[in-house]
Amino acid sequence: MENLKSTDREMENIFKMENLKSNDAEVYDILQKELKRQQDNIELIASENLSSKSILEAQGSVFTNKYAEGYPGKRYYGGCQFADEIESLAIQRAKKTFNAKFANVQPHAGTQANFSVFFALLSPGDTILGLNLSQGGHLTHGSPVSVCGKWFNAISYNVDENGFVKYDEIEKLAKEHKPKLIISGGSAYSRIWNWQKINDIAKSVGAYHLSDIAHYAGLIAADLYPSPLEYADVVTATTHKTLAGGRGGFVLTNNEEIIKKINSAVFPGTQGGPLMHSIAAKAVTFGQTLKPEFKIYQKQVLSNAKKLSEVLSQNGIKIITGGTDSHMFLADLRPLNVKGNTAQEILEAAGITLNKNSIPYDTQKPSVTSGIRIGSPAVTARGMKENEMAQIAQSIIKVLKDIDNRKNVSDVKIEMSKLCGAFPIY
Ligand SMILES: *Cc1c(COP(=O)(O)O)cnc(C)c1O
């Protein structure tokens, strides 16, 4: 025991307000490497974006120290006056951004937002109907590997051979299986959802309608993509995708009965203490969405995605659905005879980060795939526009049309690093 006894001086060493660099060089170095990776590479992962410095500041703030189980004005801990203030501000800004009557900003991420809806509205064994994971749905829409696929009777609807949602199939499956919940929205669907149609189907069979706008939230906040708020009982989303915020999830609804159930389902139903530092970052995020510049940014996100898809398409890559109405799209690489996993790997070596993705009716395993998913939010956040998109698309073509050509890869890597240098971040 003797040698465990600490002196005041040693205690001070741990909690001394030292910076990371001098305190933990090992972690600091990894963070520096990640910063450089983000600075020097073209980021085309459709679910990623860049957080502003203000958001990083809020996310890395002293609110990380605070326990605040409960809700503003009804906490289970003392010292919550400023936690109340920041959460109320985040809620107020979220409601204003989406023109919603009610919001819960506590879900740690999109998955937790969806689980709170399941916990609020369903019982184990109930039937849910969502878009098939392999066709653009999310794990939480009923995939057999997710808890929601194991604890609910999950039925999937599909897209057609061109990649468009088949509303007649949703209607047929809804009539046949009488789900308690129908989920709209997805992770790899580039077109506009007909929220009203899905709501009509849900109402005709007595089901709830959950619209998951994790991917489209930023576009919706900027009025550049239809809002599901008046056509869904409940809406879930993330702050870190097109919304360009810190990592997190949130729930919106116009229905007072439902928000009461959601609030209990988030806490104490499925979460403990809220991440107050993330909620502070969410407040900054929703503050950002309310500024006029945010709309200009989102317009450019749309134009950039369009430009990328056009140039790829002109050069022999097949775009699923033939184009995009959003920040992203799926590209079918079969015309180039390249698999998704190979493309992801070789493009990463060339300084372009994106992900392999199954295309509708893919015959390749999910670990291989015939396609890639491409998104414009992060490159647009750096300030890049149509000309840069054309250059990036041409570079993708150059690498994928001749995948054994190592020189192409190293040439493109240098070009992409130069391009990033012209649009510096952080
Ligand atoms: C990203 C996403 C989510 C949530 O993902 P998290 O990683 O848990 O934040 C939920 N639904 C859809 C459709 C998504 O694309």
Coordinates of C-alpha atoms and ligand atoms in Angstrom, one line a residue:
M1 CA 0.0 0.0 0.0
E2 CA 2.9 2.2 0.9
N3 CA 3.9 2.8 -2.7
L4 CA 0.3 3.6 -3.8
K5 CA 0.1 6.5 -1.5
S6 CA 0.1 9.6 -3.6
T7 CA 1.4 12.9 -2.6
D8 CA -0.5 16.1 -3.4
R9 CA 2.1 16.7 -6.1
E10 CA 1.4 13.5 -7.9
M11 CA -2.3 14.0 -7.8
E12 CA -1.8 17.4 -9.3
N13 CA 0.1 15.8 -12.2
I14 CA -3.0 13.9 -13.3
F15 CA -5.5 16.7 -13.2
K16 CA -3.2 19.6 -14.0
M17 CA -4.6 21.5 -16.9
E18 CA -1.9 20.4 -19.2
N19 CA -2.6 20.1 -22.9
L20 CA -2.6 16.7 -24.7
K21 CA 0.6 17.2 -26.5
S22 CA 2.7 17.4 -23.4
N23 CA 0.5 15.1 -21.4
D24 CA 0.1 12.1 -23.7
A25 CA 2.2 12.2 -26.8
E26 CA 1.0 8.8 -28.0
V27 CA -2.6 9.9 -28.3
Y28 CA -1.6 13.3 -29.6
D29 CA 0.4 11.8 -32.4
I30 CA -2.6 9.6 -33.5
L31 CA -4.8 12.7 -33.5
Q32 CA -2.3 14.6 -35.6
K33 CA -2.2 11.7 -38.1
E34 CA -5.9 11.7 -38.4
L35 CA -6.0 15.4 -38.8
K36 CA -3.5 15.1 -41.7
R37 CA -5.5 12.3 -43.2
Q38 CA -8.6 14.4 -43.3
Q39 CA -6.6 17.4 -44.6
D40 CA -4.9 15.6 -47.4
N41 CA -7.6 13.3 -48.7
I42 CA -10.7 13.8 -50.8
E43 CA -13.6 12.6 -48.5
L44 CA -16.5 11.2 -50.5
I45 CA -18.1 9.0 -47.8
A46 CA -21.8 10.1 -48.1
S47 CA -22.5 9.8 -44.4
E48 CA -19.5 12.0 -43.4
N49 CA -19.0 15.7 -43.1
L50 CA -16.8 18.3 -41.5
S51 CA -17.7 19.9 -38.2
S52 CA -16.9 23.6 -37.8
K53 CA -14.3 24.6 -35.2
S54 CA -17.1 26.0 -33.1
I55 CA -18.8 22.6 -33.1
L56 CA -15.5 20.8 -32.1
E57 CA -15.1 23.3 -29.3
A58 CA -18.5 22.7 -27.9
Q59 CA -18.1 18.9 -28.3
G60 CA -14.8 19.0 -26.5
S61 CA -16.2 21.2 -23.7
V62 CA -16.5 20.9 -19.9
F63 CA -20.0 19.7 -20.4
T64 CA -18.4 16.3 -20.8
N65 CA -18.1 16.3 -17.0
K66 CA -21.8 16.8 -16.3
Y67 CA -24.4 14.2 -15.4
A68 CA -27.9 15.4 -16.2
E69 CA -30.2 12.4 -16.2
G70 CA -33.7 13.6 -16.9
Y71 CA -34.9 16.6 -18.9
P72 CA -34.6 20.4 -18.5
G73 CA -36.3 21.3 -15.2
K74 CA -36.7 17.6 -14.2
R75 CA -33.2 16.3 -13.5
Y76 CA -32.0 13.6 -11.1
Y77 CA -28.8 15.5 -10.3
G78 CA -27.9 18.8 -8.9
G79 CA -25.9 21.5 -10.6
C80 CA -27.9 21.2 -13.8
Q81 CA -28.9 24.9 -14.4
F82 CA -26.6 25.3 -17.4
A83 CA -27.2 21.8 -18.7
D84 CA -30.9 22.8 -18.7
E85 CA -30.1 26.0 -20.5
I86 CA -28.0 24.3 -23.2
E87 CA -30.5 21.5 -23.8
S88 CA -33.4 23.9 -23.9
L89 CA -31.6 25.9 -26.5
A90 CA -30.7 22.8 -28.6
I91 CA -34.4 21.8 -28.5
Q92 CA -35.7 25.2 -29.4
R93 CA -33.3 25.5 -32.4
A94 CA -34.0 21.9 -33.6
K95 CA -37.8 22.7 -33.6
K96 CA -37.2 25.9 -35.4
T97 CA -34.9 24.3 -38.0
F98 CA -37.4 21.6 -38.9
N99 CA -40.6 23.5 -38.1
A100 CA -41.5 20.7 -35.6
K101 CA -43.6 21.0 -32.5
F102 CA -41.5 18.7 -30.4
A103 CA -37.9 17.5 -30.3
N104 CA -35.7 15.2 -28.2
V105 CA -32.0 15.9 -28.6
Q106 CA -30.6 13.3 -26.3
P107 CA -30.1 10.2 -28.4
H108 CA -26.4 9.4 -28.6
A109 CA -26.6 8.6 -32.3
G110 CA -29.1 7.7 -35.1
T111 CA -29.3 4.1 -34.0
Q112 CA -30.3 5.1 -30.5
A113 CA -32.9 7.6 -31.9
N114 CA -34.5 4.7 -33.8
F115 CA -34.4 2.3 -30.8
S116 CA -36.2 5.0 -28.7
V117 CA -39.0 5.0 -31.3
F118 CA -39.2 1.1 -31.2
F119 CA -39.2 1.2 -27.4
A120 CA -41.9 3.9 -27.4
L121 CA -44.3 2.5 -30.0
L122 CA -43.7 -1.3 -30.2
S123 CA -43.6 -4.5 -28.2
P124 CA -41.3 -7.4 -28.8
G125 CA -42.6 -9.6 -31.6
D126 CA -44.4 -6.8 -33.4
T127 CA -44.1 -6.6 -37.1
I128 CA -42.1 -3.7 -38.7
L129 CA -41.7 -3.0 -42.4
G130 CA -38.6 -1.2 -43.7
L131 CA -36.3 -0.9 -46.7
N132 CA -34.0 -3.9 -47.2
L133 CA -30.4 -3.2 -45.9
S134 CA -28.9 -4.6 -49.1
Q135 CA -31.1 -2.2 -51.2
G136 CA -30.2 1.0 -49.3
G137 CA -32.0 0.5 -45.9
H138 CA -30.2 0.9 -42.5
L139 CA -29.3 -1.8 -40.0
T140 CA -31.9 -0.5 -37.7
H141 CA -34.7 -0.9 -40.3
G142 CA -35.0 -4.6 -39.5
S143 CA -31.7 -6.2 -40.5
P144 CA -31.4 -9.7 -39.0
V145 CA -28.0 -8.8 -37.5
S146 CA -29.5 -5.9 -35.6
V147 CA -31.4 -6.3 -32.3
C148 CA -34.5 -4.9 -34.2
G149 CA -34.3 -7.8 -36.6
K150 CA -34.1 -10.2 -33.8
W151 CA -36.7 -8.9 -31.4
F152 CA -39.3 -7.8 -34.0
N153 CA -40.8 -9.6 -37.0
A154 CA -39.0 -7.6 -39.6
I155 CA -40.3 -7.5 -43.2
S156 CA -38.4 -5.7 -45.9
Y157 CA -39.5 -3.9 -49.0
N158 CA -37.3 -3.5 -52.1
V159 CA -36.4 -1.1 -54.8
D160 CA -37.0 -2.0 -58.5
E161 CA -34.3 -3.0 -60.9
N162 CA -33.6 0.7 -61.6
G163 CA -33.2 1.4 -58.0
F164 CA -36.5 3.3 -57.3
V165 CA -38.6 2.5 -54.2
K166 CA -41.6 0.3 -55.1
Y167 CA -44.5 1.9 -53.3
D168 CA -46.9 -0.7 -54.7
E169 CA -44.8 -3.4 -53.0
I170 CA -44.9 -1.5 -49.7
E171 CA -48.7 -1.4 -50.0
K172 CA -48.9 -5.1 -50.8
L173 CA -46.6 -6.1 -47.9
A174 CA -48.4 -3.7 -45.5
K175 CA -51.8 -5.3 -46.3
E176 CA -50.4 -8.8 -46.0
H177 CA -48.4 -8.4 -42.8
K178 CA -50.2 -5.6 -41.0
P179 CA -47.1 -4.1 -39.5
K180 CA -47.3 -1.9 -36.4
L181 CA -44.6 0.4 -37.9
I182 CA -43.5 1.3 -41.4
I183 CA -40.1 2.9 -41.8
S184 CA -39.2 5.3 -44.7
G185 CA -35.8 6.7 -45.4
G186 CA -32.5 4.9 -46.0
S187 CA -28.7 5.2 -46.2
A188 CA -28.1 4.8 -49.9
Y189 CA -31.2 6.1 -51.6
S190 CA -30.4 9.1 -53.7
R191 CA -33.9 10.1 -54.8
I192 CA -36.8 11.9 -53.3
W193 CA -39.1 9.8 -51.0
N194 CA -42.8 10.1 -51.3
W195 CA -43.4 10.6 -47.6
Q196 CA -47.1 11.2 -48.1
K197 CA -47.6 8.0 -50.0
I198 CA -46.0 5.9 -47.3
N199 CA -48.0 7.7 -44.7
D200 CA -51.2 6.9 -46.6
I201 CA -50.2 3.3 -46.7
A202 CA -49.4 3.3 -43.0
K203 CA -52.7 4.9 -42.0
S204 CA -54.6 2.4 -44.2
V205 CA -53.3 -0.5 -42.1
G206 CA -53.2 1.3 -38.8
A207 CA -49.4 1.4 -38.6
Y208 CA -47.2 4.2 -37.3
H209 CA -44.9 5.8 -39.8
L210 CA -41.3 6.5 -38.8
S211 CA -39.4 8.6 -41.3
D212 CA -35.6 8.2 -40.8
I213 CA -33.9 11.3 -42.4
A214 CA -30.4 10.6 -41.0
H215 CA -29.0 11.2 -44.4
Y216 CA -31.3 14.0 -45.7
A217 CA -31.6 16.2 -42.6
G218 CA -29.3 19.0 -43.8
L219 CA -31.0 19.2 -47.2
I220 CA -34.4 19.2 -45.4
A221 CA -33.3 21.9 -43.0
A222 CA -32.4 24.1 -46.0
D223 CA -35.7 23.4 -47.7
L224 CA -34.0 21.6 -50.6
Y225 CA -35.6 18.2 -50.0
P226 CA -39.2 17.5 -48.9
S227 CA -39.8 17.4 -45.2
P228 CA -41.6 14.4 -43.8
L229 CA -42.8 16.2 -40.7
E230 CA -46.4 16.5 -41.7
Y231 CA -46.5 12.9 -43.1
A232 CA -44.8 10.9 -40.4
D233 CA -45.8 10.2 -36.8
V234 CA -42.2 10.5 -35.8
V235 CA -39.0 11.5 -37.5
T236 CA -35.4 10.4 -36.5
A237 CA -32.1 11.9 -37.7
T238 CA -28.4 12.4 -37.1
T239 CA -26.5 15.6 -36.7
H240 CA -23.2 14.4 -38.2
K241 CA -24.2 13.7 -41.8
T242 CA -25.5 16.4 -44.2
L243 CA -26.4 18.5 -41.1
A244 CA -22.6 19.0 -40.7
G245 CA -22.7 18.9 -36.9
G246 CA -21.1 16.9 -34.1
R247 CA -21.9 13.2 -33.8
G248 CA -25.4 12.5 -32.4
G249 CA -29.1 11.7 -33.0
F250 CA -32.4 13.4 -32.4
V251 CA -36.1 12.8 -32.7
L252 CA -38.8 15.1 -34.0
T253 CA -42.6 14.9 -34.0
N254 CA -45.7 17.1 -34.1
N255 CA -47.6 14.7 -31.9
E256 CA -47.8 15.4 -28.2
E257 CA -48.7 11.9 -27.2
I258 CA -45.8 10.5 -29.1
I259 CA -43.2 12.9 -27.7
K260 CA -44.2 11.9 -24.2
K261 CA -43.6 8.3 -25.1
I262 CA -40.3 9.1 -26.9
N263 CA -39.0 11.1 -23.9
S264 CA -39.6 8.2 -21.6
A265 CA -38.1 5.8 -24.1
V266 CA -34.9 7.8 -24.5
F267 CA -34.5 8.3 -20.7
P268 CA -34.9 6.1 -18.7
G269 CA -36.0 3.6 -21.4
T270 CA -32.8 3.1 -23.5
Q271 CA -30.2 5.6 -22.3
G272 CA -28.8 6.9 -19.0
G273 CA -27.1 10.2 -18.7
P274 CA -27.3 12.4 -21.9
L275 CA -24.0 13.4 -23.4
M276 CA -24.2 17.1 -22.5
H277 CA -21.1 18.0 -24.5
S278 CA -22.8 16.5 -27.6
I279 CA -26.0 18.3 -26.8
A280 CA -23.9 21.6 -26.6
A281 CA -22.5 20.7 -30.0
K282 CA -26.1 20.0 -31.3
A283 CA -27.1 23.5 -30.1
V284 CA -24.3 25.0 -32.2
T285 CA -25.2 22.7 -35.1
F286 CA -28.8 23.8 -35.2
G287 CA -27.6 27.4 -34.7
Q288 CA -25.6 26.9 -37.9
T289 CA -28.5 25.4 -39.9
L290 CA -30.6 28.6 -39.1
K291 CA -28.0 30.8 -40.8
P292 CA -28.6 31.9 -44.5
E293 CA -25.1 30.5 -45.4
F294 CA -26.3 27.0 -44.5
K295 CA -28.7 27.1 -47.4
I296 CA -26.0 28.2 -49.8
Y297 CA -23.8 25.3 -48.6
Q298 CA -26.6 22.8 -49.1
K299 CA -27.3 24.1 -52.6
Q300 CA -23.7 23.5 -53.5
V301 CA -23.9 20.0 -51.9
L302 CA -26.7 19.2 -54.4
S303 CA -24.9 20.7 -57.4
N304 CA -21.7 19.0 -56.5
A305 CA -23.3 15.5 -56.2
K306 CA -25.0 16.1 -59.5
K307 CA -21.8 17.1 -61.2
L308 CA -19.9 14.0 -59.8
S309 CA -22.6 11.7 -61.0
E310 CA -22.8 13.3 -64.5
V311 CA -19.0 13.1 -65.1
L312 CA -18.8 9.5 -63.9
S313 CA -21.8 8.6 -66.0
Q314 CA -20.4 10.3 -69.2
N315 CA -17.3 8.1 -68.7
G316 CA -19.0 4.7 -68.6
I317 CA -19.9 4.3 -64.9
K318 CA -23.6 3.4 -64.4
I319 CA -25.4 5.6 -61.8
I320 CA -28.2 3.8 -60.0
T321 CA -31.6 5.4 -60.8
G322 CA -29.7 7.4 -63.5
G323 CA -28.9 10.4 -61.3
T324 CA -29.5 12.0 -57.9
D325 CA -31.9 14.4 -56.1
S326 CA -29.7 14.5 -53.0
H327 CA -26.1 14.7 -51.7
M328 CA -25.2 11.2 -52.8
F329 CA -25.7 8.3 -55.2
L330 CA -24.7 4.7 -55.9
A331 CA -22.4 3.9 -58.8
D332 CA -22.5 0.5 -60.5
L333 CA -19.0 -0.5 -61.4
R334 CA -19.9 -3.6 -63.4
P335 CA -19.4 -1.8 -66.8
L336 CA -15.7 -1.3 -65.8
N337 CA -15.5 -4.8 -64.5
V338 CA -14.2 -3.6 -61.1
K339 CA -15.6 -4.8 -57.7
G340 CA -16.6 -2.4 -55.0
N341 CA -14.0 -3.6 -52.5
T342 CA -11.2 -3.3 -55.0
A343 CA -12.4 0.2 -56.0
Q344 CA -12.5 1.4 -52.4
E345 CA -9.0 0.1 -51.7
I346 CA -7.3 1.4 -54.8
L347 CA -9.1 4.8 -54.6
E348 CA -7.9 5.1 -51.0
A349 CA -4.4 4.6 -52.1
A350 CA -5.0 7.4 -54.6
G351 CA -6.2 9.8 -51.9
I352 CA -9.9 9.4 -52.4
T353 CA -11.9 8.0 -49.5
L354 CA -15.3 6.4 -50.2
N355 CA -17.1 3.1 -49.4
K356 CA -18.0 0.0 -51.3
N357 CA -21.8 -0.5 -51.4
S358 CA -24.2 -3.2 -52.6
I359 CA -26.2 -2.1 -55.5
P360 CA -29.9 -3.3 -55.9
Y361 CA -30.0 -7.0 -56.7
D362 CA -26.2 -7.3 -56.3
T363 CA -24.8 -10.8 -56.8
Q364 CA -21.6 -10.0 -54.9
K365 CA -21.3 -10.5 -51.1
P366 CA -21.7 -7.4 -48.9
S367 CA -17.9 -7.6 -48.2
V368 CA -17.2 -7.4 -52.0
T369 CA -20.2 -5.6 -53.7
S370 CA -20.5 -4.3 -57.3
G371 CA -20.8 -0.7 -56.4
I372 CA -19.6 2.3 -54.5
R373 CA -21.5 5.1 -52.7
I374 CA -20.4 8.6 -53.3
G375 CA -21.4 11.8 -51.4
S376 CA -20.6 15.4 -51.7
P377 CA -21.1 16.9 -48.1
A378 CA -17.5 16.9 -46.9
V379 CA -15.8 18.1 -50.1
T380 CA -18.4 20.9 -50.4
A381 CA -17.7 21.9 -46.8
R382 CA -14.1 22.5 -47.8
G383 CA -15.4 25.0 -50.4
M384 CA -15.0 22.8 -53.5
K385 CA -17.4 23.4 -56.4
E386 CA -18.3 21.9 -59.8
N387 CA -14.9 22.3 -61.4
E388 CA -13.2 20.4 -58.5
M389 CA -16.0 17.7 -58.7
A390 CA -15.2 17.2 -62.4
Q391 CA -11.5 16.8 -61.6
I392 CA -12.3 14.3 -58.8
A393 CA -14.6 12.3 -61.1
Q394 CA -12.0 12.2 -63.9
S395 CA -9.4 11.0 -61.3
I396 CA -11.8 8.2 -60.2
I397 CA -12.2 7.2 -63.8
K398 CA -8.5 7.3 -64.5
V399 CA -7.8 5.0 -61.6
L400 CA -10.7 2.6 -62.1
K401 CA -10.3 2.2 -65.8
D402 CA -6.8 0.8 -65.4
I403 CA -6.6 -0.6 -61.9
D404 CA -3.2 -2.3 -62.4
N405 CA -1.5 1.0 -63.3
R406 CA 0.4 1.9 -60.2
K407 CA 1.6 5.2 -61.8
N408 CA -1.9 6.4 -62.2
V409 CA -2.5 5.8 -58.5
S410 CA 0.5 7.7 -57.4
D411 CA -0.1 10.5 -59.9
V412 CA -3.7 10.9 -58.7
K413 CA -2.6 10.8 -55.1
I414 CA -0.3 13.8 -55.7
E415 CA -3.1 15.7 -57.7
M416 CA -5.6 15.1 -54.9
S417 CA -3.2 16.2 -52.2
K418 CA -2.6 19.4 -54.2
L419 CA -6.3 19.9 -54.7
C420 CA -6.8 19.5 -50.9
G421 CA -4.0 22.0 -50.3
A422 CA -6.0 24.6 -52.3
F423 CA -9.0 24.0 -49.9
P424 CA -7.4 23.7 -46.5
I425 CA -9.3 22.6 -43.4
Y426 CA -8.6 23.3 -39.7
Ligands
LIG1 C1 -26.5 6.8 -40.4 C2 -27.9 6.3 -40.3 C3 -28.5 6.0 -39.0 C4 -27.8 6.2 -37.7 O1 -26.5 5.8 -37.6 P1 -25.5 6.0 -36.4 O2 -24.3 5.5 -36.9 O3 -26.1 5.2 -35.3 O4 -25.6 7.5 -36.0 C5 -29.8 5.7 -39.0 N1 -30.5 5.6 -40.1 C6 -30.0 5.8 -41.3 C7 -30.9 5.7 -42.5 C8 -28.7 6.1 -41.4 O5 -28.2 6.3 -42.6

